[in-house]
mmCIF file of C-alpha atoms in Angstrom:
data_model
loop_
_atom_site.group_PDB
_atom_site.id
_atom_site.type_symbol
_atom_site.label_atom_id
_atom_site.label_comp_id
_atom_site.label_asym_id
_atom_site.label_seq_id
_atom_site.Cartn_x
_atom_site.Cartn_y
_atom_site.Cartn_z
ATOM 1 C CA PRO W 28 -42.240 -54.652 45.833
ATOM 2 C CA HIS W 29 -43.430 -51.131 46.776
ATOM 3 C CA ALA W 30 -40.136 -49.619 45.650
ATOM 4 C CA GLY W 31 -41.264 -49.413 42.008
ATOM 5 C CA PRO W 32 -44.296 -47.140 42.383
ATOM 6 C CA VAL W 33 -42.435 -44.832 44.825
ATOM 7 C CA GLU W 34 -39.678 -44.399 42.291
ATOM 8 C CA ASN W 35 -42.264 -43.717 39.631
ATOM 9 C CA LYS W 36 -43.865 -41.075 41.839
ATOM 10 C CA ASN W 37 -40.497 -39.454 42.383
ATOM 11 C CA GLU W 38 -39.839 -39.592 38.678
ATOM 12 C CA ALA W 39 -43.210 -38.015 37.973
ATOM 13 C CA ALA W 40 -42.456 -35.198 40.434
ATOM 14 C CA MET W 41 -38.992 -34.695 38.896
ATOM 15 C CA SER W 42 -40.313 -34.579 35.373
ATOM 16 C CA GLU W 43 -42.706 -31.804 36.400
ATOM 17 C CA LEU W 44 -39.749 -29.751 37.585
ATOM 18 C CA VAL W 45 -37.206 -30.661 34.920
ATOM 19 C CA PRO W 46 -38.357 -31.155 31.348
ATOM 20 C CA GLU W 47 -37.193 -34.462 29.990
ATOM 21 C CA PRO W 48 -33.950 -33.903 28.108
ATOM 22 C CA ARG W 49 -34.756 -36.735 25.761
ATOM 23 C CA GLN W 50 -37.781 -35.093 24.176
ATOM 24 C CA LYS W 51 -36.877 -34.240 20.621
ATOM 25 C CA PRO W 52 -37.727 -30.756 19.423
ATOM 26 C CA VAL W 53 -40.402 -30.704 16.763
ATOM 27 C CA VAL W 54 -38.261 -28.463 14.538
ATOM 28 C CA PRO W 55 -35.180 -30.313 13.272
ATOM 29 C CA MET W 56 -31.953 -28.843 14.724
ATOM 30 C CA LYS W 57 -30.129 -28.809 11.401
ATOM 31 C CA PRO W 58 -31.584 -26.539 8.716
ATOM 32 C CA MET W 59 -32.882 -28.693 5.943
ATOM 33 C CA GLY W 60 -31.066 -28.160 2.691
ATOM 34 C CA ILE W 61 -33.453 -26.653 0.150
ATOM 35 C CA ASN W 62 -32.987 -27.987 -3.314
ATOM 36 C CA ALA W 63 -32.184 -24.790 -5.196
ATOM 37 C CA ASN W 64 -32.742 -26.427 -8.577
ATOM 38 C CA LEU W 65 -36.244 -27.410 -7.586
ATOM 39 C CA LEU W 66 -37.356 -24.022 -6.288
ATOM 40 C CA GLY W 67 -35.384 -21.863 -8.670
ATOM 41 C CA TYR W 68 -32.606 -19.338 -8.209
ATOM 42 C CA ILE W 69 -32.896 -16.641 -5.525
ATOM 43 C CA GLY W 70 -29.632 -14.737 -5.865
ATOM 44 C CA ILE W 71 -28.226 -14.549 -2.331
ATOM 45 C CA ASP W 72 -24.845 -15.435 -3.826
ATOM 46 C CA THR W 73 -24.689 -11.882 -5.233
ATOM 47 C CA ILE W 74 -24.280 -10.435 -1.719
ATOM 48 C CA ILE W 75 -20.499 -10.785 -1.959
ATOM 49 C CA GLU W 76 -20.520 -8.939 -5.273
ATOM 50 C CA GLN W 77 -22.698 -6.178 -3.783
ATOM 51 C CA MET W 78 -20.270 -5.784 -0.875
ATOM 52 C CA ARG W 79 -17.325 -5.751 -3.265
ATOM 53 C CA LYS W 80 -18.881 -2.947 -5.344
ATOM 54 C CA LYS W 81 -19.625 -0.870 -2.232
ATOM 55 C CA THR W 82 -16.136 -1.225 -0.770
ATOM 56 C CA MET W 83 -14.517 -0.581 -4.149
ATOM 57 C CA LYS W 84 -16.352 2.746 -4.341
ATOM 58 C CA THR W 85 -15.240 3.872 -0.873
ATOM 59 C CA GLY W 86 -11.686 2.516 -1.199
ATOM 60 C CA PHE W 87 -9.507 1.386 1.672
ATOM 61 C CA ASP W 88 -7.408 3.090 4.348
ATOM 62 C CA PHE W 89 -4.220 1.557 5.657
ATOM 63 C CA ASN W 90 -1.894 3.314 8.098
ATOM 64 C CA ILE W 91 1.501 1.749 8.734
ATOM 65 C CA MET W 92 4.079 3.017 11.219
ATOM 66 C CA VAL W 93 7.803 2.279 11.084
ATOM 67 C CA VAL W 94 9.900 2.469 14.248
ATOM 68 C CA GLY W 95 13.609 1.832 14.754
ATOM 69 C CA GLN W 96 17.021 3.465 14.884
ATOM 70 C CA SER W 97 18.359 5.459 11.945
ATOM 71 C CA GLY W 98 20.148 3.507 9.258
ATOM 72 C CA LEU W 99 18.187 0.270 9.590
ATOM 73 C CA GLY W 100 16.560 0.711 6.182
ATOM 74 C CA LYS W 101 13.026 1.597 7.308
ATOM 75 C CA SER W 102 12.278 3.889 4.366
ATOM 76 C CA THR W 103 13.743 1.445 1.861
ATOM 77 C CA LEU W 104 11.717 -1.436 3.263
ATOM 78 C CA VAL W 105 8.432 0.472 3.091
ATOM 79 C CA ASN W 106 9.198 1.468 -0.505
ATOM 80 C CA THR W 107 9.948 -2.188 -1.299
ATOM 81 C CA LEU W 108 6.725 -3.366 0.386
ATOM 82 C CA PHE W 109 4.526 -1.141 -1.758
ATOM 83 C CA LYS W 110 6.838 -1.139 -4.810
ATOM 84 C CA SER W 111 6.665 2.649 -4.995
ATOM 85 C CA GLN W 112 8.323 5.682 -3.440
ATOM 86 C CA VAL W 113 6.077 6.066 -0.395
ATOM 87 C CA SER W 114 8.485 6.772 2.442
ATOM 88 C CA ARG W 115 9.237 10.112 4.045
ATOM 89 C CA LYS W 116 12.775 10.134 2.628
ATOM 90 C CA SER W 117 11.694 9.500 -0.949
ATOM 91 C CA SER W 118 8.875 12.025 -0.763
ATOM 92 C CA GLY W 119 11.072 15.078 -1.035
ATOM 93 C CA TRP W 120 12.409 15.412 2.502
ATOM 94 C CA ASN W 121 15.923 16.700 2.831
ATOM 95 C CA ARG W 122 18.287 13.732 2.836
ATOM 96 C CA GLU W 123 20.814 15.663 4.919
ATOM 97 C CA GLU W 124 18.424 15.895 7.867
ATOM 98 C CA LYS W 125 20.067 16.114 11.251
ATOM 99 C CA ILE W 126 19.005 13.577 13.871
ATOM 100 C CA PRO W 127 16.122 15.202 15.768
ATOM 101 C CA LYS W 128 16.710 15.915 19.463
ATOM 102 C CA THR W 129 13.463 14.137 20.333
ATOM 103 C CA VAL W 130 11.264 11.713 18.442
ATOM 104 C CA GLU W 131 9.405 13.507 15.675
ATOM 105 C CA ILE W 132 6.451 11.949 13.964
ATOM 106 C CA LYS W 133 5.927 12.503 10.272
ATOM 107 C CA ALA W 134 2.960 11.059 8.420
ATOM 108 C CA ILE W 135 2.818 11.053 4.658
ATOM 109 C CA GLY W 136 -0.194 9.942 2.613
ATOM 110 C CA HIS W 137 -0.419 8.377 -0.839
ATOM 111 C CA VAL W 138 -3.114 6.830 -2.957
ATOM 112 C CA ILE W 139 -1.999 3.541 -4.466
ATOM 113 C CA GLU W 140 -4.054 1.800 -7.134
ATOM 114 C CA GLU W 141 -3.702 -1.764 -8.321
ATOM 115 C CA GLY W 142 -6.170 -3.777 -10.377
ATOM 116 C CA GLY W 143 -8.887 -1.168 -9.873
ATOM 117 C CA VAL W 144 -8.488 -1.246 -6.060
ATOM 118 C CA LYS W 145 -7.657 2.111 -4.485
ATOM 119 C CA MET W 146 -5.864 2.257 -1.171
ATOM 120 C CA LYS W 147 -5.159 5.411 0.797
ATOM 121 C CA LEU W 148 -1.846 4.519 2.364
ATOM 122 C CA THR W 149 -0.322 6.578 5.164
ATOM 123 C CA VAL W 150 3.266 5.889 6.202
ATOM 124 C CA ILE W 151 4.085 7.216 9.676
ATOM 125 C CA ASP W 152 7.795 7.641 10.296
ATOM 126 C CA THR W 153 9.423 8.230 13.669
ATOM 127 C CA PRO W 154 12.832 9.862 13.041
ATOM 128 C CA GLY W 155 14.965 10.269 16.158
ATOM 129 C CA PHE W 156 13.734 7.091 17.855
ATOM 130 C CA GLY W 157 16.557 5.363 19.729
ATOM 131 C CA ASP W 158 19.270 7.648 18.316
ATOM 132 C CA GLN W 159 20.099 9.642 21.447
ATOM 133 C CA ILE W 160 22.600 8.839 24.176
ATOM 134 C CA ASN W 161 19.753 8.862 26.692
ATOM 135 C CA ASN W 162 16.710 7.142 25.207
ATOM 136 C CA GLU W 163 14.625 7.189 28.355
ATOM 137 C CA ASN W 164 10.872 7.230 27.634
ATOM 138 C CA CYS W 165 11.490 7.924 23.946
ATOM 139 C CA TRP W 166 8.427 5.802 23.064
ATOM 140 C CA GLU W 167 6.135 8.295 24.787
ATOM 141 C CA PRO W 168 5.612 10.601 21.753
ATOM 142 C CA ILE W 169 4.770 7.500 19.678
ATOM 143 C CA GLU W 170 2.255 6.220 22.242
ATOM 144 C CA LYS W 171 0.790 9.735 22.473
ATOM 145 C CA TYR W 172 0.410 9.910 18.673
ATOM 146 C CA ILE W 173 -1.344 6.508 18.511
ATOM 147 C CA ASN W 174 -3.752 7.492 21.308
ATOM 148 C CA GLU W 175 -4.411 10.878 19.691
ATOM 149 C CA GLN W 176 -5.654 9.094 16.570
ATOM 150 C CA TYR W 177 -8.019 6.966 18.698
ATOM 151 C CA GLU W 178 -9.227 10.137 20.415
ATOM 152 C CA LYS W 179 -9.840 11.841 17.065
ATOM 153 C CA PHE W 180 -11.917 8.857 15.897
ATOM 154 C CA LEU W 181 -13.846 8.718 19.184
ATOM 155 C CA LYS W 182 -14.726 12.432 19.050
ATOM 156 C CA GLU W 183 -16.103 12.002 15.537
ATOM 157 C CA GLU W 184 -18.028 8.928 16.622
ATOM 158 C CA VAL W 185 -19.794 10.527 19.603
ATOM 159 C CA ASN W 186 -20.838 13.656 17.691
ATOM 160 C CA ILE W 187 -24.607 14.102 17.536
ATOM 161 C CA ALA W 188 -24.476 14.709 13.792
ATOM 162 C CA ARG W 189 -21.696 12.364 12.798
ATOM 163 C CA LYS W 190 -20.176 11.638 9.429
ATOM 164 C CA LYS W 191 -21.338 8.591 7.554
ATOM 165 C CA ARG W 192 -17.731 7.587 7.064
ATOM 166 C CA ILE W 193 -15.281 8.739 9.728
ATOM 167 C CA PRO W 194 -11.776 9.403 8.348
ATOM 168 C CA ASP W 195 -9.554 6.665 9.759
ATOM 169 C CA THR W 196 -6.117 7.830 10.882
ATOM 170 C CA ARG W 197 -5.629 5.069 13.486
ATOM 171 C CA VAL W 198 -2.348 3.152 13.230
ATOM 172 C CA HIS W 199 -3.206 -0.324 11.932
ATOM 173 C CA CYS W 200 0.278 -1.781 12.023
ATOM 174 C CA CYS W 201 3.636 -0.896 13.565
ATOM 175 C CA LEU W 202 6.745 -2.445 12.020
ATOM 176 C CA TYR W 203 9.390 -2.496 14.738
ATOM 177 C CA PHE W 204 12.939 -2.748 13.361
ATOM 178 C CA ILE W 205 15.397 -4.786 15.407
ATOM 179 C CA SER W 206 19.097 -4.149 14.871
ATOM 180 C CA PRO W 207 20.860 -7.264 13.417
ATOM 181 C CA THR W 208 23.375 -7.546 16.276
ATOM 182 C CA GLY W 209 23.126 -11.335 16.536
ATOM 183 C CA HIS W 210 23.231 -10.979 20.350
ATOM 184 C CA SER W 211 19.951 -10.068 21.999
ATOM 185 C CA LEU W 212 17.333 -7.360 22.158
ATOM 186 C CA ARG W 213 18.331 -4.067 23.742
ATOM 187 C CA PRO W 214 16.448 -2.881 26.850
ATOM 188 C CA LEU W 215 14.994 -0.121 24.633
ATOM 189 C CA ASP W 216 13.451 -2.695 22.257
ATOM 190 C CA LEU W 217 11.865 -4.560 25.145
ATOM 191 C CA GLU W 218 10.584 -1.391 26.821
ATOM 192 C CA PHE W 219 9.063 -0.079 23.586
ATOM 193 C CA MET W 220 7.303 -3.342 22.753
ATOM 194 C CA LYS W 221 6.138 -3.824 26.345
ATOM 195 C CA HIS W 222 4.467 -0.384 26.383
ATOM 196 C CA LEU W 223 3.097 -0.339 22.865
ATOM 197 C CA SER W 224 1.961 -3.916 22.299
ATOM 198 C CA LYS W 225 -1.113 -3.008 24.373
ATOM 199 C CA VAL W 226 -2.159 -0.145 22.097
ATOM 200 C CA VAL W 227 -1.088 -1.157 18.571
ATOM 201 C CA ASN W 228 -0.375 -4.233 16.416
ATOM 202 C CA ILE W 229 3.407 -4.680 16.543
ATOM 203 C CA ILE W 230 5.205 -6.766 13.922
ATOM 204 C CA PRO W 231 8.892 -7.204 14.821
ATOM 205 C CA VAL W 232 11.347 -7.401 11.904
ATOM 206 C CA ILE W 233 15.096 -7.979 11.898
ATOM 207 C CA ALA W 234 16.487 -5.307 9.616
ATOM 208 C CA LYS W 235 19.365 -5.705 7.172
ATOM 209 C CA ALA W 236 19.373 -9.473 7.640
ATOM 210 C CA ASP W 237 22.036 -9.861 4.920
ATOM 211 C CA THR W 238 24.639 -8.786 7.492
ATOM 212 C CA MET W 239 24.282 -12.167 9.246
ATOM 213 C CA THR W 240 25.075 -15.704 8.145
ATOM 214 C CA LEU W 241 22.176 -18.168 7.879
ATOM 215 C CA GLU W 242 23.174 -19.842 11.168
ATOM 216 C CA GLU W 243 23.446 -16.511 12.970
ATOM 217 C CA LYS W 244 20.063 -15.470 11.577
ATOM 218 C CA THR W 245 18.297 -18.639 12.754
ATOM 219 C CA GLU W 246 19.909 -18.400 16.182
ATOM 220 C CA PHE W 247 19.092 -14.708 16.540
ATOM 221 C CA LYS W 248 15.435 -15.249 15.571
ATOM 222 C CA GLN W 249 15.060 -17.978 18.190
ATOM 223 C CA ARG W 250 16.695 -15.801 20.825
ATOM 224 C CA VAL W 251 14.435 -12.838 20.018
ATOM 225 C CA ARG W 252 11.336 -15.064 20.208
ATOM 226 C CA LYS W 253 12.479 -16.436 23.567
ATOM 227 C CA GLU W 254 13.139 -12.938 24.967
ATOM 228 C CA LEU W 255 9.734 -11.675 23.844
ATOM 229 C CA GLU W 256 8.087 -14.681 25.477
ATOM 230 C CA VAL W 257 10.033 -14.334 28.754
ATOM 231 C CA ASN W 258 9.102 -10.646 28.937
ATOM 232 C CA GLY W 259 5.452 -11.404 28.209
ATOM 233 C CA ILE W 260 5.387 -9.291 25.038
ATOM 234 C CA GLU W 261 2.506 -10.088 22.696
ATOM 235 C CA PHE W 262 3.162 -9.190 19.073
ATOM 236 C CA TYR W 263 0.693 -9.453 16.190
ATOM 237 C CA PRO W 264 -1.009 -11.917 15.511
ATOM 238 C CA GLN W 265 -1.901 -12.138 19.244
ATOM 239 C CA LYS W 266 -2.859 -15.613 20.494
ATOM 240 C CA GLU W 267 -6.085 -14.546 22.216
ATOM 241 C CA PHE W 268 -7.549 -12.981 19.056
ATOM 242 C CA ASP W 269 -7.443 -16.137 16.909
ATOM 243 C CA GLU W 270 -11.062 -16.616 15.922
ATOM 244 C CA ASP W 271 -11.127 -20.305 15.037
ATOM 245 C CA LEU W 272 -8.957 -23.386 14.712
ATOM 246 C CA GLU W 273 -7.950 -22.578 11.134
ATOM 247 C CA ASP W 274 -6.740 -19.117 12.202
ATOM 248 C CA LYS W 275 -4.936 -20.603 15.192
ATOM 249 C CA THR W 276 -3.078 -23.191 13.089
ATOM 250 C CA GLU W 277 -2.035 -20.602 10.489
ATOM 251 C CA ASN W 278 -1.026 -17.974 13.060
ATOM 252 C CA ASP W 279 0.825 -20.462 15.297
ATOM 253 C CA LYS W 280 3.025 -21.341 12.330
ATOM 254 C CA ILE W 281 3.801 -17.626 11.821
ATOM 255 C CA ARG W 282 4.431 -17.044 15.552
ATOM 256 C CA GLN W 283 6.652 -20.067 16.019
ATOM 257 C CA GLU W 284 8.583 -20.113 12.730
ATOM 258 C CA SER W 285 8.507 -16.810 10.846
ATOM 259 C CA MET W 286 8.513 -14.129 13.542
ATOM 260 C CA PRO W 287 10.458 -11.907 13.674
ATOM 261 C CA PHE W 288 10.833 -11.667 9.882
ATOM 262 C CA ALA W 289 14.500 -11.322 8.877
ATOM 263 C CA VAL W 290 14.286 -8.925 5.948
ATOM 264 C CA VAL W 291 16.323 -7.075 3.360
ATOM 265 C CA GLY W 292 14.843 -4.116 1.512
ATOM 266 C CA SER W 293 15.907 -2.628 -1.808
ATOM 267 C CA ASP W 294 14.451 -0.302 -4.392
ATOM 268 C CA LYS W 295 17.176 -0.999 -6.965
ATOM 269 C CA GLU W 296 16.639 -3.377 -9.869
ATOM 270 C CA TYR W 297 19.242 -5.773 -11.247
ATOM 271 C CA GLN W 298 19.355 -8.236 -14.125
ATOM 272 C CA VAL W 299 19.583 -11.855 -12.895
ATOM 273 C CA ASN W 300 19.328 -14.725 -15.412
ATOM 274 C CA GLY W 301 17.511 -12.480 -17.869
ATOM 275 C CA LYS W 302 14.972 -11.351 -15.239
ATOM 276 C CA ARG W 303 14.745 -7.959 -13.564
ATOM 277 C CA VAL W 304 14.779 -8.381 -9.790
ATOM 278 C CA LEU W 305 14.839 -6.076 -6.776
ATOM 279 C CA GLY W 306 18.084 -6.691 -4.976
ATOM 280 C CA ARG W 307 21.287 -5.558 -3.304
ATOM 281 C CA LYS W 308 24.613 -5.884 -5.062
ATOM 282 C CA THR W 309 27.508 -7.271 -3.031
ATOM 283 C CA PRO W 310 31.038 -8.303 -4.094
ATOM 284 C CA TRP W 311 29.948 -11.953 -4.019
ATOM 285 C CA GLY W 312 26.650 -11.646 -5.847
ATOM 286 C CA ILE W 313 23.186 -10.146 -5.772
ATOM 287 C CA ILE W 314 20.877 -10.627 -2.815
ATOM 288 C CA GLU W 315 17.402 -10.967 -4.279
ATOM 289 C CA VAL W 316 14.894 -9.323 -1.997
ATOM 290 C CA GLU W 317 11.907 -11.415 -3.124
ATOM 291 C CA ASN W 318 13.770 -14.725 -3.166
ATOM 292 C CA LEU W 319 12.821 -16.752 -0.066
ATOM 293 C CA THR W 320 16.165 -18.555 0.014
ATOM 294 C CA HIS W 321 17.872 -15.149 0.376
ATOM 295 C CA CYS W 322 15.607 -13.434 2.912
ATOM 296 C CA GLU W 323 12.077 -13.398 4.322
ATOM 297 C CA PHE W 324 10.893 -10.193 2.714
ATOM 298 C CA ALA W 325 8.324 -12.039 0.556
ATOM 299 C CA LEU W 326 6.897 -13.696 3.690
ATOM 300 C CA LEU W 327 6.529 -10.324 5.415
ATOM 301 C CA ARG W 328 4.860 -8.752 2.374
ATOM 302 C CA ASP W 329 2.416 -11.644 1.957
ATOM 303 C CA PHE W 330 1.658 -11.565 5.681
ATOM 304 C CA VAL W 331 1.043 -7.809 5.965
ATOM 305 C CA ILE W 332 -0.658 -7.214 2.618
ATOM 306 C CA ARG W 333 -1.932 -10.409 1.041
ATOM 307 C CA THR W 334 -3.294 -12.347 4.017
ATOM 308 C CA HIS W 335 -3.622 -10.169 7.149
ATOM 309 C CA LEU W 336 -4.228 -6.560 6.041
ATOM 310 C CA GLN W 337 -7.973 -6.698 6.731
ATOM 311 C CA ASP W 338 -7.368 -8.516 10.019
ATOM 312 C CA LEU W 339 -4.839 -5.854 11.124
ATOM 313 C CA LYS W 340 -7.563 -3.257 10.570
ATOM 314 C CA GLU W 341 -10.183 -5.314 12.403
ATOM 315 C CA VAL W 342 -7.967 -6.000 15.444
ATOM 316 C CA THR W 343 -7.162 -2.267 15.587
ATOM 317 C CA HIS W 344 -10.868 -1.381 15.525
ATOM 318 C CA ASN W 345 -12.334 -4.176 17.648
ATOM 319 C CA ILE W 346 -9.577 -4.577 20.234
ATOM 320 C CA HIS W 347 -7.146 -1.651 20.549
ATOM 321 C CA TYR W 348 -9.604 1.136 19.740
ATOM 322 C CA GLU W 349 -12.373 -0.535 21.754
ATOM 323 C CA THR W 350 -10.053 -0.767 24.804
ATOM 324 C CA TYR W 351 -9.156 2.925 24.457
ATOM 325 C CA ARG W 352 -12.808 3.888 23.962
ATOM 326 C CA ALA W 353 -14.054 1.921 26.974
ATOM 327 C CA LYS W 354 -11.374 3.399 29.253
ATOM 328 C CA ARG W 355 -11.955 6.939 27.972
ATOM 329 C CA LEU W 356 -15.735 6.804 28.362
ATOM 330 C CA ASN W 357 -15.410 5.162 31.774
ATOM 331 C CA ASP W 358 -13.030 7.833 33.046
ATOM 332 C CA ASN W 359 -15.449 10.461 31.795
ATOM 333 C CA GLY W 360 -18.518 8.845 33.228
ATOM 334 C CA GLY W 361 -20.010 8.436 29.776
ATOM 335 C CA LEU W 362 -19.265 10.831 26.946
ATOM 336 C CA PRO W 363 -16.267 13.085 26.343
ATOM 337 C CA PRO W 364 -16.888 16.553 27.842
ATOM 338 C CA MET W 365 -19.155 18.700 25.703
ATOM 339 C CA THR W 366 -17.510 21.736 24.161
ATOM 340 C CA VAL W 367 -19.417 25.050 23.954
ATOM 341 C CA GLU W 368 -19.978 24.372 20.263
ATOM 342 C CA THR W 369 -21.609 20.971 20.858
ATOM 343 C CA GLU W 370 -23.704 22.379 23.728
ATOM 344 C CA GLU W 371 -25.114 25.046 21.400
ATOM 345 C CA ASN W 372 -25.874 22.437 18.734
ATOM 346 C CA HIS W 373 -27.494 20.244 21.397
ATOM 347 C CA GLU W 374 -29.721 23.115 22.600
ATOM 348 C CA SER W 375 -30.738 24.051 19.051
ATOM 349 C CA ASN W 376 -31.634 20.409 18.404
ATOM 350 C CA LEU W 377 -33.818 20.393 21.503
#
């Protein structure tokens, strides 16, 4: 009979130590919905419009890099993506260029406008990649270039008097062109993606996909996916950066079905059933670039431009650049070394 009060005592002692979980907070957990009609209109729904106006004024930057052997149609594909002559080749470079002895990096900028939206597009080409007999470490100049852009951004960012808007030359997206062999990836492909997937968003594409039959294409895509998985190569969109379930579902579909995109590029127009289409003429008909039953170019374009362009920029800034920045500042014990110029400015400020 004495057991009851003892238990109660224990309970009393416990409740002094641990607040009772059952006590309901006075403030309701869920915000109560305010009846807007009753209290009148505030106008917080104009925030989106305010943001739109601000970003429209500043415009957008997008820097895309194309990597792959000569003759895989890199320039043509970039021109097809943006429906204008934006590649290095079409921008007045000599078409009879010799293959460079080492990888050269050539960036060319354009301003593209559509529906009042201005985009400063930079196409970074890498002629000479994978074209030599000995391609050892030929990704190094590319990795160096990508890191140099991060460094440039970091230096601007840590300046005492820094610009309100730092010019963004960081590579947001790297289209890696895989040769349509139908066999497997070359060691060079694997090495490149292994090294660079840690510093940039890589999107693998199978170039000139019209050289394979539909069966060969499906088989080759599966094999490439398997090889990337076995070698632990993460391409964009990376699994660990999916923000929520909706993103995960959408991106899983892309990772498991679409990647790598088997594409055909063309900047020539043809007449098909009374319509003008971008395509490639063959003895047995016209391959329509934007027709999904012919190739996956439309999927790639929608993915890079219409659904994931902003995300490519955000992953570059929040993940790749942040990783570079943390490592760089750590190695330096804080800030990059002060130059004489910045020391003088610092003293004058003091």
